[in-house]
Tab-separated table of C-alpha atoms and ligand atoms in Angstrom:
chain	number	residue	atom	x	y	z
A	1	MET	CA	-3.974	6.746	23.610
A	2	ALA	CA	-4.539	4.571	26.667
A	3	ASN	CA	-7.907	6.143	27.363
A	4	ILE	CA	-9.164	5.463	23.879
A	5	LEU	CA	-11.550	2.604	23.822
A	6	ARG	CA	-10.977	0.710	20.650
A	7	ARG	CA	-14.363	-0.471	19.578
A	8	ARG	CA	-14.884	-2.204	16.277
A	9	GLY	CA	-17.863	-1.759	14.085
A	10	TRP	CA	-19.168	-5.233	14.820
A	11	GLU	CA	-19.097	-4.589	18.551
A	12	ILE	CA	-21.616	-1.771	18.624
A	13	PRO	CA	-24.261	-2.332	21.267
A	14	GLU	CA	-27.700	-3.286	20.049
A	15	ARG	CA	-29.244	0.084	20.858
A	16	GLU	CA	-26.768	1.699	18.490
A	17	ALA	CA	-27.337	-0.792	15.723
A	18	THR	CA	-28.139	1.095	12.579
A	19	PRO	CA	-31.060	0.604	10.248
A	20	GLU	CA	-28.453	-0.868	7.944
A	21	SER	CA	-28.476	-4.042	10.014
A	22	VAL	CA	-32.183	-4.283	9.279
A	23	TYR	CA	-31.356	-3.973	5.600
A	24	LEU	CA	-28.767	-6.737	5.838
A	25	GLU	CA	-31.127	-8.954	7.772
A	26	ARG	CA	-33.790	-8.552	5.132
A	27	ARG	CA	-31.281	-9.254	2.400
A	28	ARG	CA	-30.401	-12.517	4.122
A	29	PHE	CA	-34.076	-13.308	4.589
A	30	LEU	CA	-34.887	-12.643	0.942
A	31	LYS	CA	-31.965	-14.784	-0.056
A	32	THR	CA	-33.361	-17.743	1.829
A	33	LEU	CA	-36.637	-17.164	0.006
A	34	GLY	CA	-34.770	-16.949	-3.261
A	35	LEU	CA	-35.910	-13.387	-3.666
A	36	ALA	CA	-32.682	-11.484	-3.130
A	37	GLY	CA	-32.294	-8.910	-5.851
A	38	ALA	CA	-36.008	-8.862	-6.622
A	39	SER	CA	-37.578	-5.454	-6.720
A	40	LEU	CA	-40.190	-5.626	-3.992
A	41	ALA	CA	-42.419	-2.927	-2.661
A	42	LEU	CA	-40.922	-2.998	0.811
A	43	GLY	CA	-41.767	-0.414	3.393
A	44	GLY	CA	-39.341	1.379	5.642
A	45	ALA	CA	-36.526	3.805	5.275
A	46	PHE	CA	-34.382	1.514	3.218
A	47	ALA	CA	-36.884	0.338	0.674
A	48	GLY	CA	-35.739	2.993	-1.768
A	49	ALA	CA	-32.107	2.009	-1.566
A	50	ASP	CA	-33.016	-1.654	-1.657
A	51	ARG	CA	-35.114	-1.190	-4.735
A	52	ALA	CA	-32.500	0.987	-6.362
A	53	LEU	CA	-29.823	-1.623	-5.852
A	54	ALA	CA	-32.068	-4.491	-6.886
A	55	ALA	CA	-33.307	-2.714	-9.994
A	56	ALA	CA	-29.808	-1.600	-10.906
A	57	ARG	CA	-28.532	-5.135	-10.571
A	58	ALA	CA	-31.370	-6.506	-12.650
A	59	ALA	CA	-30.947	-3.938	-15.404
A	60	GLY	CA	-27.177	-3.686	-15.201
A	61	ALA	CA	-27.710	0.062	-14.951
A	62	GLY	CA	-24.543	2.077	-15.312
A	63	ALA	CA	-22.613	-1.117	-15.751
A	64	PRO	CA	-20.009	-1.272	-18.459
A	65	LYS	CA	-20.448	-4.072	-20.942
A	66	ALA	CA	-18.582	-6.545	-18.793
A	67	ALA	CA	-16.256	-9.045	-20.346
A	68	PRO	CA	-17.936	-12.450	-19.968
A	69	ALA	CA	-15.066	-13.626	-17.772
A	70	ALA	CA	-15.829	-10.906	-15.234
A	71	LYS	CA	-19.172	-12.380	-14.277
A	72	ALA	CA	-17.920	-14.899	-11.748
A	73	LEU	CA	-16.669	-12.081	-9.524
A	74	TYR	CA	-20.181	-10.965	-8.577
A	75	PRO	CA	-21.850	-10.874	-6.240
A	76	ALA	CA	-18.822	-10.896	-3.975
A	77	LYS	CA	-19.445	-11.939	-0.411
A	78	ARG	CA	-20.395	-8.914	1.618
A	79	ASN	CA	-18.200	-8.196	4.635
A	80	PRO	CA	-20.784	-7.644	7.381
A	81	GLN	CA	-18.515	-5.643	9.686
A	82	PHE	CA	-18.930	-2.494	7.610
A	83	LYS	CA	-22.369	-1.138	8.360
A	84	LEU	CA	-23.960	2.045	7.147
A	85	ASP	CA	-25.842	4.597	9.209
A	86	ARG	CA	-27.760	5.883	6.173
A	87	PRO	CA	-29.375	4.518	3.023
A	88	LEU	CA	-27.272	3.580	0.019
A	89	THR	CA	-27.051	6.300	-2.588
A	90	ASP	CA	-29.054	5.553	-5.709
A	91	GLU	CA	-26.694	4.001	-8.235
A	92	LYS	CA	-27.735	6.365	-11.023
A	93	VAL	CA	-27.086	9.373	-8.792
A	94	ALA	CA	-23.594	8.153	-7.842
A	95	ALA	CA	-22.783	7.390	-11.488
A	96	ALA	CA	-23.758	10.877	-12.675
A	97	TYR	CA	-21.970	13.029	-10.095
A	98	ASN	CA	-18.250	12.392	-10.143
A	99	ASN	CA	-14.943	14.018	-9.525
A	100	TYR	CA	-12.639	12.871	-12.294
A	101	TYR	CA	-10.568	15.794	-13.444
A	102	GLU	CA	-8.965	13.820	-16.282
A	103	PHE	CA	-12.360	14.014	-18.011
A	104	THR	CA	-13.937	17.298	-16.950
A	105	GLU	CA	-14.167	19.469	-13.861
A	106	GLN	CA	-17.973	19.431	-14.024
A	107	LYS	CA	-19.215	16.612	-11.861
A	108	GLU	CA	-22.507	16.206	-13.725
A	109	ASN	CA	-20.679	15.879	-17.036
A	110	VAL	CA	-18.077	13.206	-16.365
A	111	ILE	CA	-20.570	10.502	-17.332
A	112	LYS	CA	-21.124	12.293	-20.663
A	113	VAL	CA	-17.481	12.365	-21.763
A	114	VAL	CA	-16.223	8.899	-20.835
A	115	ASP	CA	-17.239	7.091	-24.037
A	116	LYS	CA	-13.788	7.018	-25.621
A	117	PHE	CA	-12.093	5.594	-22.563
A	118	LYS	CA	-11.033	1.953	-22.806
A	119	PRO	CA	-10.576	0.366	-19.394
A	120	ARG	CA	-9.439	-2.886	-20.978
A	121	PRO	CA	-7.011	-4.263	-21.869
A	122	TRP	CA	-5.152	-2.738	-18.926
A	123	THR	CA	-1.969	-3.550	-17.109
A	124	VAL	CA	-0.860	-2.573	-13.624
A	125	GLU	CA	2.769	-2.049	-12.715
A	126	ILE	CA	4.121	-3.045	-9.310
A	127	ALA	CA	7.314	-1.062	-8.890
A	128	GLY	CA	9.876	0.461	-6.548
A	129	LEU	CA	10.881	-1.200	-3.287
A	130	VAL	CA	9.459	-4.662	-3.917
A	131	SER	CA	11.207	-8.005	-4.081
A	132	LYS	CA	10.068	-8.526	-7.674
A	133	PRO	CA	8.925	-5.578	-9.795
A	134	ARG	CA	6.352	-6.753	-12.321
A	135	THR	CA	3.565	-5.779	-14.652
A	136	ILE	CA	0.324	-7.711	-14.484
A	137	ASP	CA	-2.911	-7.725	-16.460
A	138	VAL	CA	-5.634	-6.117	-14.364
A	139	ASP	CA	-7.981	-9.112	-14.619
A	140	GLN	CA	-5.224	-11.426	-13.469
A	141	LEU	CA	-4.582	-9.142	-10.532
A	142	ILE	CA	-8.276	-8.990	-9.635
A	143	ARG	CA	-8.418	-12.780	-9.589
A	144	ALA	CA	-5.176	-13.267	-7.714
A	145	LEU	CA	-6.722	-12.430	-4.341
A	146	PRO	CA	-10.078	-12.903	-2.585
A	147	ALA	CA	-12.537	-10.057	-3.056
A	148	GLU	CA	-15.452	-8.851	-0.989
A	149	GLU	CA	-18.259	-6.321	-1.042
A	150	ARG	CA	-18.224	-3.451	1.450
A	151	LEU	CA	-20.797	-0.767	2.109
A	152	TYR	CA	-18.855	2.436	2.749
A	153	ARG	CA	-19.557	6.089	3.252
A	154	HIS	CA	-17.616	8.370	0.922
A	155	ARG	CA	-16.883	11.983	1.842
A	156	CYS	CA	-15.534	14.437	-0.701
A	157	VAL	CA	-13.504	17.366	0.617
A	158	GLU	CA	-16.113	19.577	-1.077
A	159	ALA	CA	-18.666	18.453	1.546
A	160	TRP	CA	-20.795	16.144	-0.577
A	161	ALA	CA	-21.124	12.540	0.470
A	162	MET	CA	-22.549	9.234	-0.688
A	163	ALA	CA	-22.864	5.656	0.541
A	164	VAL	CA	-22.121	2.890	-1.950
A	165	PRO	CA	-21.324	-0.826	-2.174
A	166	TRP	CA	-17.791	-1.371	-3.470
A	167	THR	CA	-16.283	-4.677	-4.551
A	168	GLY	CA	-12.564	-5.092	-4.097
A	169	ILE	CA	-9.541	-6.695	-2.527
A	170	PRO	CA	-8.502	-5.639	0.960
A	171	MET	CA	-5.407	-3.535	0.302
A	172	ARG	CA	-3.612	-5.318	3.132
A	173	ALA	CA	-3.747	-8.551	1.127
A	174	PHE	CA	-2.707	-6.721	-2.012
A	175	VAL	CA	0.335	-5.174	-0.297
A	176	LYS	CA	1.365	-8.565	1.067
A	177	TRP	CA	1.017	-10.034	-2.416
A	178	ALA	CA	3.147	-7.196	-3.850
A	179	GLN	CA	5.965	-8.116	-1.437
A	180	PRO	CA	7.368	-4.730	-0.485
A	181	LEU	CA	10.879	-4.658	0.979
A	182	SER	CA	11.187	-3.790	4.668
A	183	SER	CA	12.573	-0.399	3.614
A	184	ALA	CA	9.243	0.526	1.960
A	185	LYS	CA	7.219	3.011	4.015
A	186	TYR	CA	4.717	4.361	1.484
A	187	VAL	CA	2.817	3.242	-1.549
A	188	ARG	CA	2.355	5.709	-4.344
A	189	THR	CA	-0.277	5.335	-7.033
A	190	VAL	CA	-0.123	6.709	-10.540
A	191	SER	CA	-3.214	6.970	-12.690
A	192	PHE	CA	-3.450	6.733	-16.462
A	193	LEU	CA	-2.238	9.300	-18.977
A	194	ARG	CA	-4.454	9.156	-22.070
A	195	PRO	CA	-5.255	12.616	-23.390
A	196	ASP	CA	-6.896	11.034	-26.453
A	197	GLU	CA	-9.443	9.281	-24.256
A	198	ALA	CA	-9.778	11.710	-21.365
A	199	PRO	CA	-10.533	15.192	-22.733
A	200	ASN	CA	-9.412	17.296	-19.785
A	201	GLN	CA	-5.948	15.745	-19.850
A	202	ALA	CA	-5.595	17.312	-23.292
A	203	HIS	CA	-7.313	20.560	-22.359
A	204	ALA	CA	-6.224	21.374	-18.784
A	205	THR	CA	-2.503	21.284	-19.398
A	206	TRP	CA	-1.808	23.367	-16.271
A	207	TYR	CA	-2.324	20.245	-14.159
A	208	LYS	CA	0.566	17.842	-13.664
A	209	TRP	CA	-0.964	14.747	-15.258
A	210	PRO	CA	-1.121	11.892	-14.598
A	211	TYR	CA	-2.944	11.997	-11.221
A	212	TYR	CA	-0.677	10.771	-8.432
A	213	GLU	CA	-1.527	9.924	-4.858
A	214	GLY	CA	-0.124	7.955	-1.973
A	215	LEU	CA	-0.605	6.365	1.428
A	216	ARG	CA	1.655	5.428	4.280
A	217	LEU	CA	2.116	1.693	4.389
A	218	ASP	CA	0.385	1.427	7.768
A	219	GLU	CA	-2.619	3.169	6.202
A	220	ALA	CA	-2.541	0.981	3.114
A	221	THR	CA	-2.487	-2.129	5.298
A	222	ASN	CA	-5.279	-0.896	7.553
A	223	GLU	CA	-8.394	-3.028	7.426
A	224	LEU	CA	-10.379	-0.319	5.639
A	225	ALA	CA	-8.262	0.360	2.557
A	226	LEU	CA	-9.721	-1.383	-0.467
A	227	VAL	CA	-8.266	-1.981	-3.923
A	228	THR	CA	-11.536	-1.645	-5.743
A	229	PHE	CA	-12.737	-2.963	-9.098
A	230	GLY	CA	-16.518	-3.044	-8.663
A	231	ILE	CA	-19.481	-1.021	-7.467
A	232	TYR	CA	-23.162	-1.984	-7.055
A	233	GLY	CA	-22.304	-5.576	-7.849
A	234	HIS	CA	-20.606	-5.081	-11.225
A	235	ASP	CA	-17.377	-3.746	-12.694
A	236	LEU	CA	-16.656	-0.065	-12.095
A	237	PRO	CA	-17.950	2.104	-14.890
A	238	THR	CA	-15.314	4.504	-16.200
A	239	GLN	CA	-16.548	7.486	-14.194
A	240	HIS	CA	-16.033	5.590	-10.932
A	241	GLY	CA	-12.429	4.722	-11.821
A	242	ALA	CA	-12.396	1.632	-14.047
A	243	PRO	CA	-10.767	-0.741	-14.070
A	244	LEU	CA	-9.061	-0.235	-10.705
A	245	ARG	CA	-9.086	2.382	-7.963
A	246	ILE	CA	-8.357	2.772	-4.275
A	247	VAL	CA	-11.033	3.413	-1.659
A	248	THR	CA	-9.947	4.914	1.692
A	249	PRO	CA	-13.237	5.849	3.359
A	250	TRP	CA	-11.762	7.668	6.368
A	251	LYS	CA	-10.050	10.178	4.102
A	252	TYR	CA	-11.371	12.863	1.809
A	253	GLY	CA	-12.290	11.487	-1.586
A	254	TYR	CA	-9.259	12.729	-3.491
A	255	LYS	CA	-7.103	10.132	-1.696
A	256	SER	CA	-9.188	7.420	-3.410
A	257	ALA	CA	-7.313	7.488	-6.712
A	258	LYS	CA	-9.058	6.164	-9.807
A	259	GLY	CA	-7.798	4.623	-13.050
A	260	ILE	CA	-4.586	3.311	-11.478
A	261	VAL	CA	-1.799	1.966	-13.686
A	262	LYS	CA	1.004	1.792	-11.154
A	263	PHE	CA	1.682	1.080	-7.497
A	264	GLU	CA	5.144	2.185	-6.471
A	265	PHE	CA	6.563	1.347	-3.046
A	266	THR	CA	8.907	3.999	-1.677
A	267	ASP	CA	10.728	5.052	1.481
A	268	LYS	CA	9.827	8.730	1.058
A	269	GLN	CA	6.479	10.423	1.415
A	270	PRO	CA	5.259	10.783	-2.156
A	271	ALA	CA	4.087	14.073	-3.610
A	272	THR	CA	0.345	14.154	-4.231
A	273	PHE	CA	-1.654	15.805	-6.988
A	274	TRP	CA	-3.965	18.086	-4.982
A	275	HIS	CA	-1.323	19.067	-2.461
A	276	ASP	CA	0.863	20.214	-5.335
A	277	VAL	CA	-2.040	22.191	-6.836
A	278	ALA	CA	-2.912	23.965	-3.552
A	279	PRO	CA	-0.614	23.109	-0.618
A	280	ASP	CA	-2.566	25.262	1.840
A	281	GLU	CA	-5.827	23.510	1.065
A	282	TYR	CA	-4.967	19.823	0.683
A	283	GLY	CA	-2.626	17.826	2.881
A	284	PHE	CA	-1.083	14.398	2.525
A	285	LEU	CA	-3.083	12.617	5.226
A	286	SER	CA	-6.412	14.322	4.431
A	287	ASN	CA	-8.361	12.500	7.116
A	288	VAL	CA	-11.986	13.572	7.336
A	289	ASN	CA	-12.210	16.033	10.213
A	290	PRO	CA	-15.262	18.176	11.012
A	291	LYS	CA	-13.179	20.416	13.270
A	292	VAL	CA	-10.664	21.516	10.694
A	293	PRO	CA	-12.323	23.692	8.085
A	294	HIS	CA	-11.115	23.937	4.539
A	295	PRO	CA	-9.761	27.491	4.131
A	296	ARG	CA	-12.766	28.282	1.930
A	297	TRP	CA	-15.575	26.361	3.609
A	298	SER	CA	-16.622	24.538	6.780
A	299	GLN	CA	-16.292	20.783	7.090
A	300	ALA	CA	-18.794	20.564	9.953
A	301	THR	CA	-21.577	19.125	7.804
A	302	GLU	CA	-21.993	17.249	4.559
A	303	HIS	CA	-24.853	16.745	2.129
A	304	MET	CA	-25.835	13.417	0.676
A	305	ILE	CA	-26.012	13.480	-3.108
A	306	GLY	CA	-29.393	12.494	-4.454
A	307	THR	CA	-31.402	13.271	-1.338
A	308	GLY	CA	-29.704	16.509	-0.289
A	309	GLU	CA	-29.891	15.397	3.319
A	310	ILE	CA	-27.554	17.391	5.557
A	311	ARG	CA	-25.640	15.352	8.127
A	312	PRO	CA	-22.954	16.251	10.642
A	313	THR	CA	-19.501	15.242	9.436
A	314	GLN	CA	-17.989	12.513	11.582
A	315	ALA	CA	-14.345	12.348	12.617
A	316	TYR	CA	-12.563	10.017	10.207
A	317	ASN	CA	-15.898	9.840	8.401
A	318	GLY	CA	-17.188	7.564	11.146
A	319	TYR	CA	-14.259	5.129	10.919
A	320	ALA	CA	-12.273	6.346	13.958
A	321	ALA	CA	-12.362	2.926	15.647
A	322	TRP	CA	-10.373	1.437	12.792
A	323	VAL	CA	-7.874	4.177	12.123
A	324	MET	CA	-7.347	6.748	14.851
A	325	GLU	CA	-4.556	4.791	16.527
A	326	MET	CA	-2.407	5.524	13.495
A	327	TYR	CA	-2.472	9.265	14.049
A	328	ASP	CA	-0.920	11.584	16.591
A	329	GLU	CA	-2.469	14.681	18.099
A	330	LYS	CA	-1.016	17.043	15.524
A	331	SER	CA	-2.434	15.164	12.596
A	332	ARG	CA	-5.850	15.256	14.249
A	333	THR	CA	-5.859	18.971	14.879
A	334	PHE	CA	-4.374	20.505	11.780
A	335	ARG	CA	-4.921	20.273	8.066
A	336	SER	CA	-2.329	17.664	7.278
B	1	MTE	N1	-7.557	9.774	-11.065
B	1	MTE	C1	-8.406	10.478	-10.315
B	1	MTE	N2	-8.878	9.931	-9.193
B	1	MTE	C2	-9.740	10.626	-8.410
B	1	MTE	C3	-10.148	11.947	-8.755
B	1	MTE	C4	-9.642	12.494	-9.959
B	1	MTE	O1	-9.944	13.644	-10.357
B	1	MTE	N3	-8.794	11.729	-10.720
B	1	MTE	N4	-11.008	12.635	-7.932
B	1	MTE	C5	-11.090	12.197	-6.533
B	1	MTE	C6	-12.176	12.831	-5.786
B	1	MTE	S1	-11.981	14.462	-5.376
B	1	MTE	C7	-13.268	12.119	-5.358
B	1	MTE	S2	-14.428	12.826	-4.360
B	1	MTE	C8	-13.489	10.720	-5.808
B	1	MTE	C9	-14.846	10.600	-6.472
B	1	MTE	O2	-15.119	9.276	-6.781
B	1	MTE	P1	-16.485	8.899	-7.528
B	1	MTE	O3	-16.595	9.775	-8.742
B	1	MTE	O4	-16.372	7.460	-7.854
B	1	MTE	O5	-17.586	9.207	-6.590
B	1	MTE	O6	-12.493	10.278	-6.719
B	1	MTE	C10	-11.177	10.681	-6.408
B	1	MTE	N5	-10.235	10.026	-7.285
B	2	MO	MO1	-13.436	14.810	-3.750
């Protein structure tokens, strides 16, 4: 490890600065002019994404009918250390191409079968090895800790990718707030079980619902992990995991559990949904790794949804500087 230069995202030399920094600069500039969020005919590679985000914000596209109380949460202050190397995915594209097996296995159709789902009222249970197990209303939880906006890449194990602005609470702060005992080594998440509202939970009975996932506590308290309640500057719509999900951008998408009702702190590595479905194909760590192919396809490249652009997959999805110190050689080389 000694020879690994730990370089943070905000320390990249100027020549490596991405077009994203141009985007952020312009956003700041427009803000001073009072134009931020306006749909302007701007030139350049990022005009499309800019316009998409601005128009989406103006129209509330894809946004659930937010409870009036939710409004004060947006826009959350953007954390500038997380920069993108590609344009943001169009909001409408991201909202109409989802993995959410509780609803349907067809990504294009999730958006069409979410109508019955009621993301509120909603409670979240904090359980297991914590000093005080409790159940809390999701909106109380969201307001208990400072939130921020982060632009992250997302890489599905199926080799599609997107880049979106999430709003959430750094998971490190959430874990601290949850007060795990020193014996806790993992945090396990459990998602909802509502076959009346999520059709595939009623239909696909061969799966072990509800969806369950987990992280090591060092991963959960890494700077990148985000307890997420918003996207594109508004509450998550159901298909993106309302009202609360995890986002772990250095891991394949299935680690980013949606529709969470419970966080359970444990001292044993928790079983995980996809590993139990196909142990040879999906590990516990599931860090993005271009060198380790899925048994049925290569992970060397990925395609951006919406544009179809093909890009080389990056180790840890481009987040190695934040996370690689947590992993040993074996976990970097094998499907784990
Ligand atoms: N509860 C639950 N969470 C889930 C999934 C799921 O089927 N159920 N799919 C995962 C997968 S495979 C991916 S790629 C992402 C997709 O998130 P998105 O639809 O918001 O893009 O959600 C993850 N979280
Ligand atoms: Mo995925």
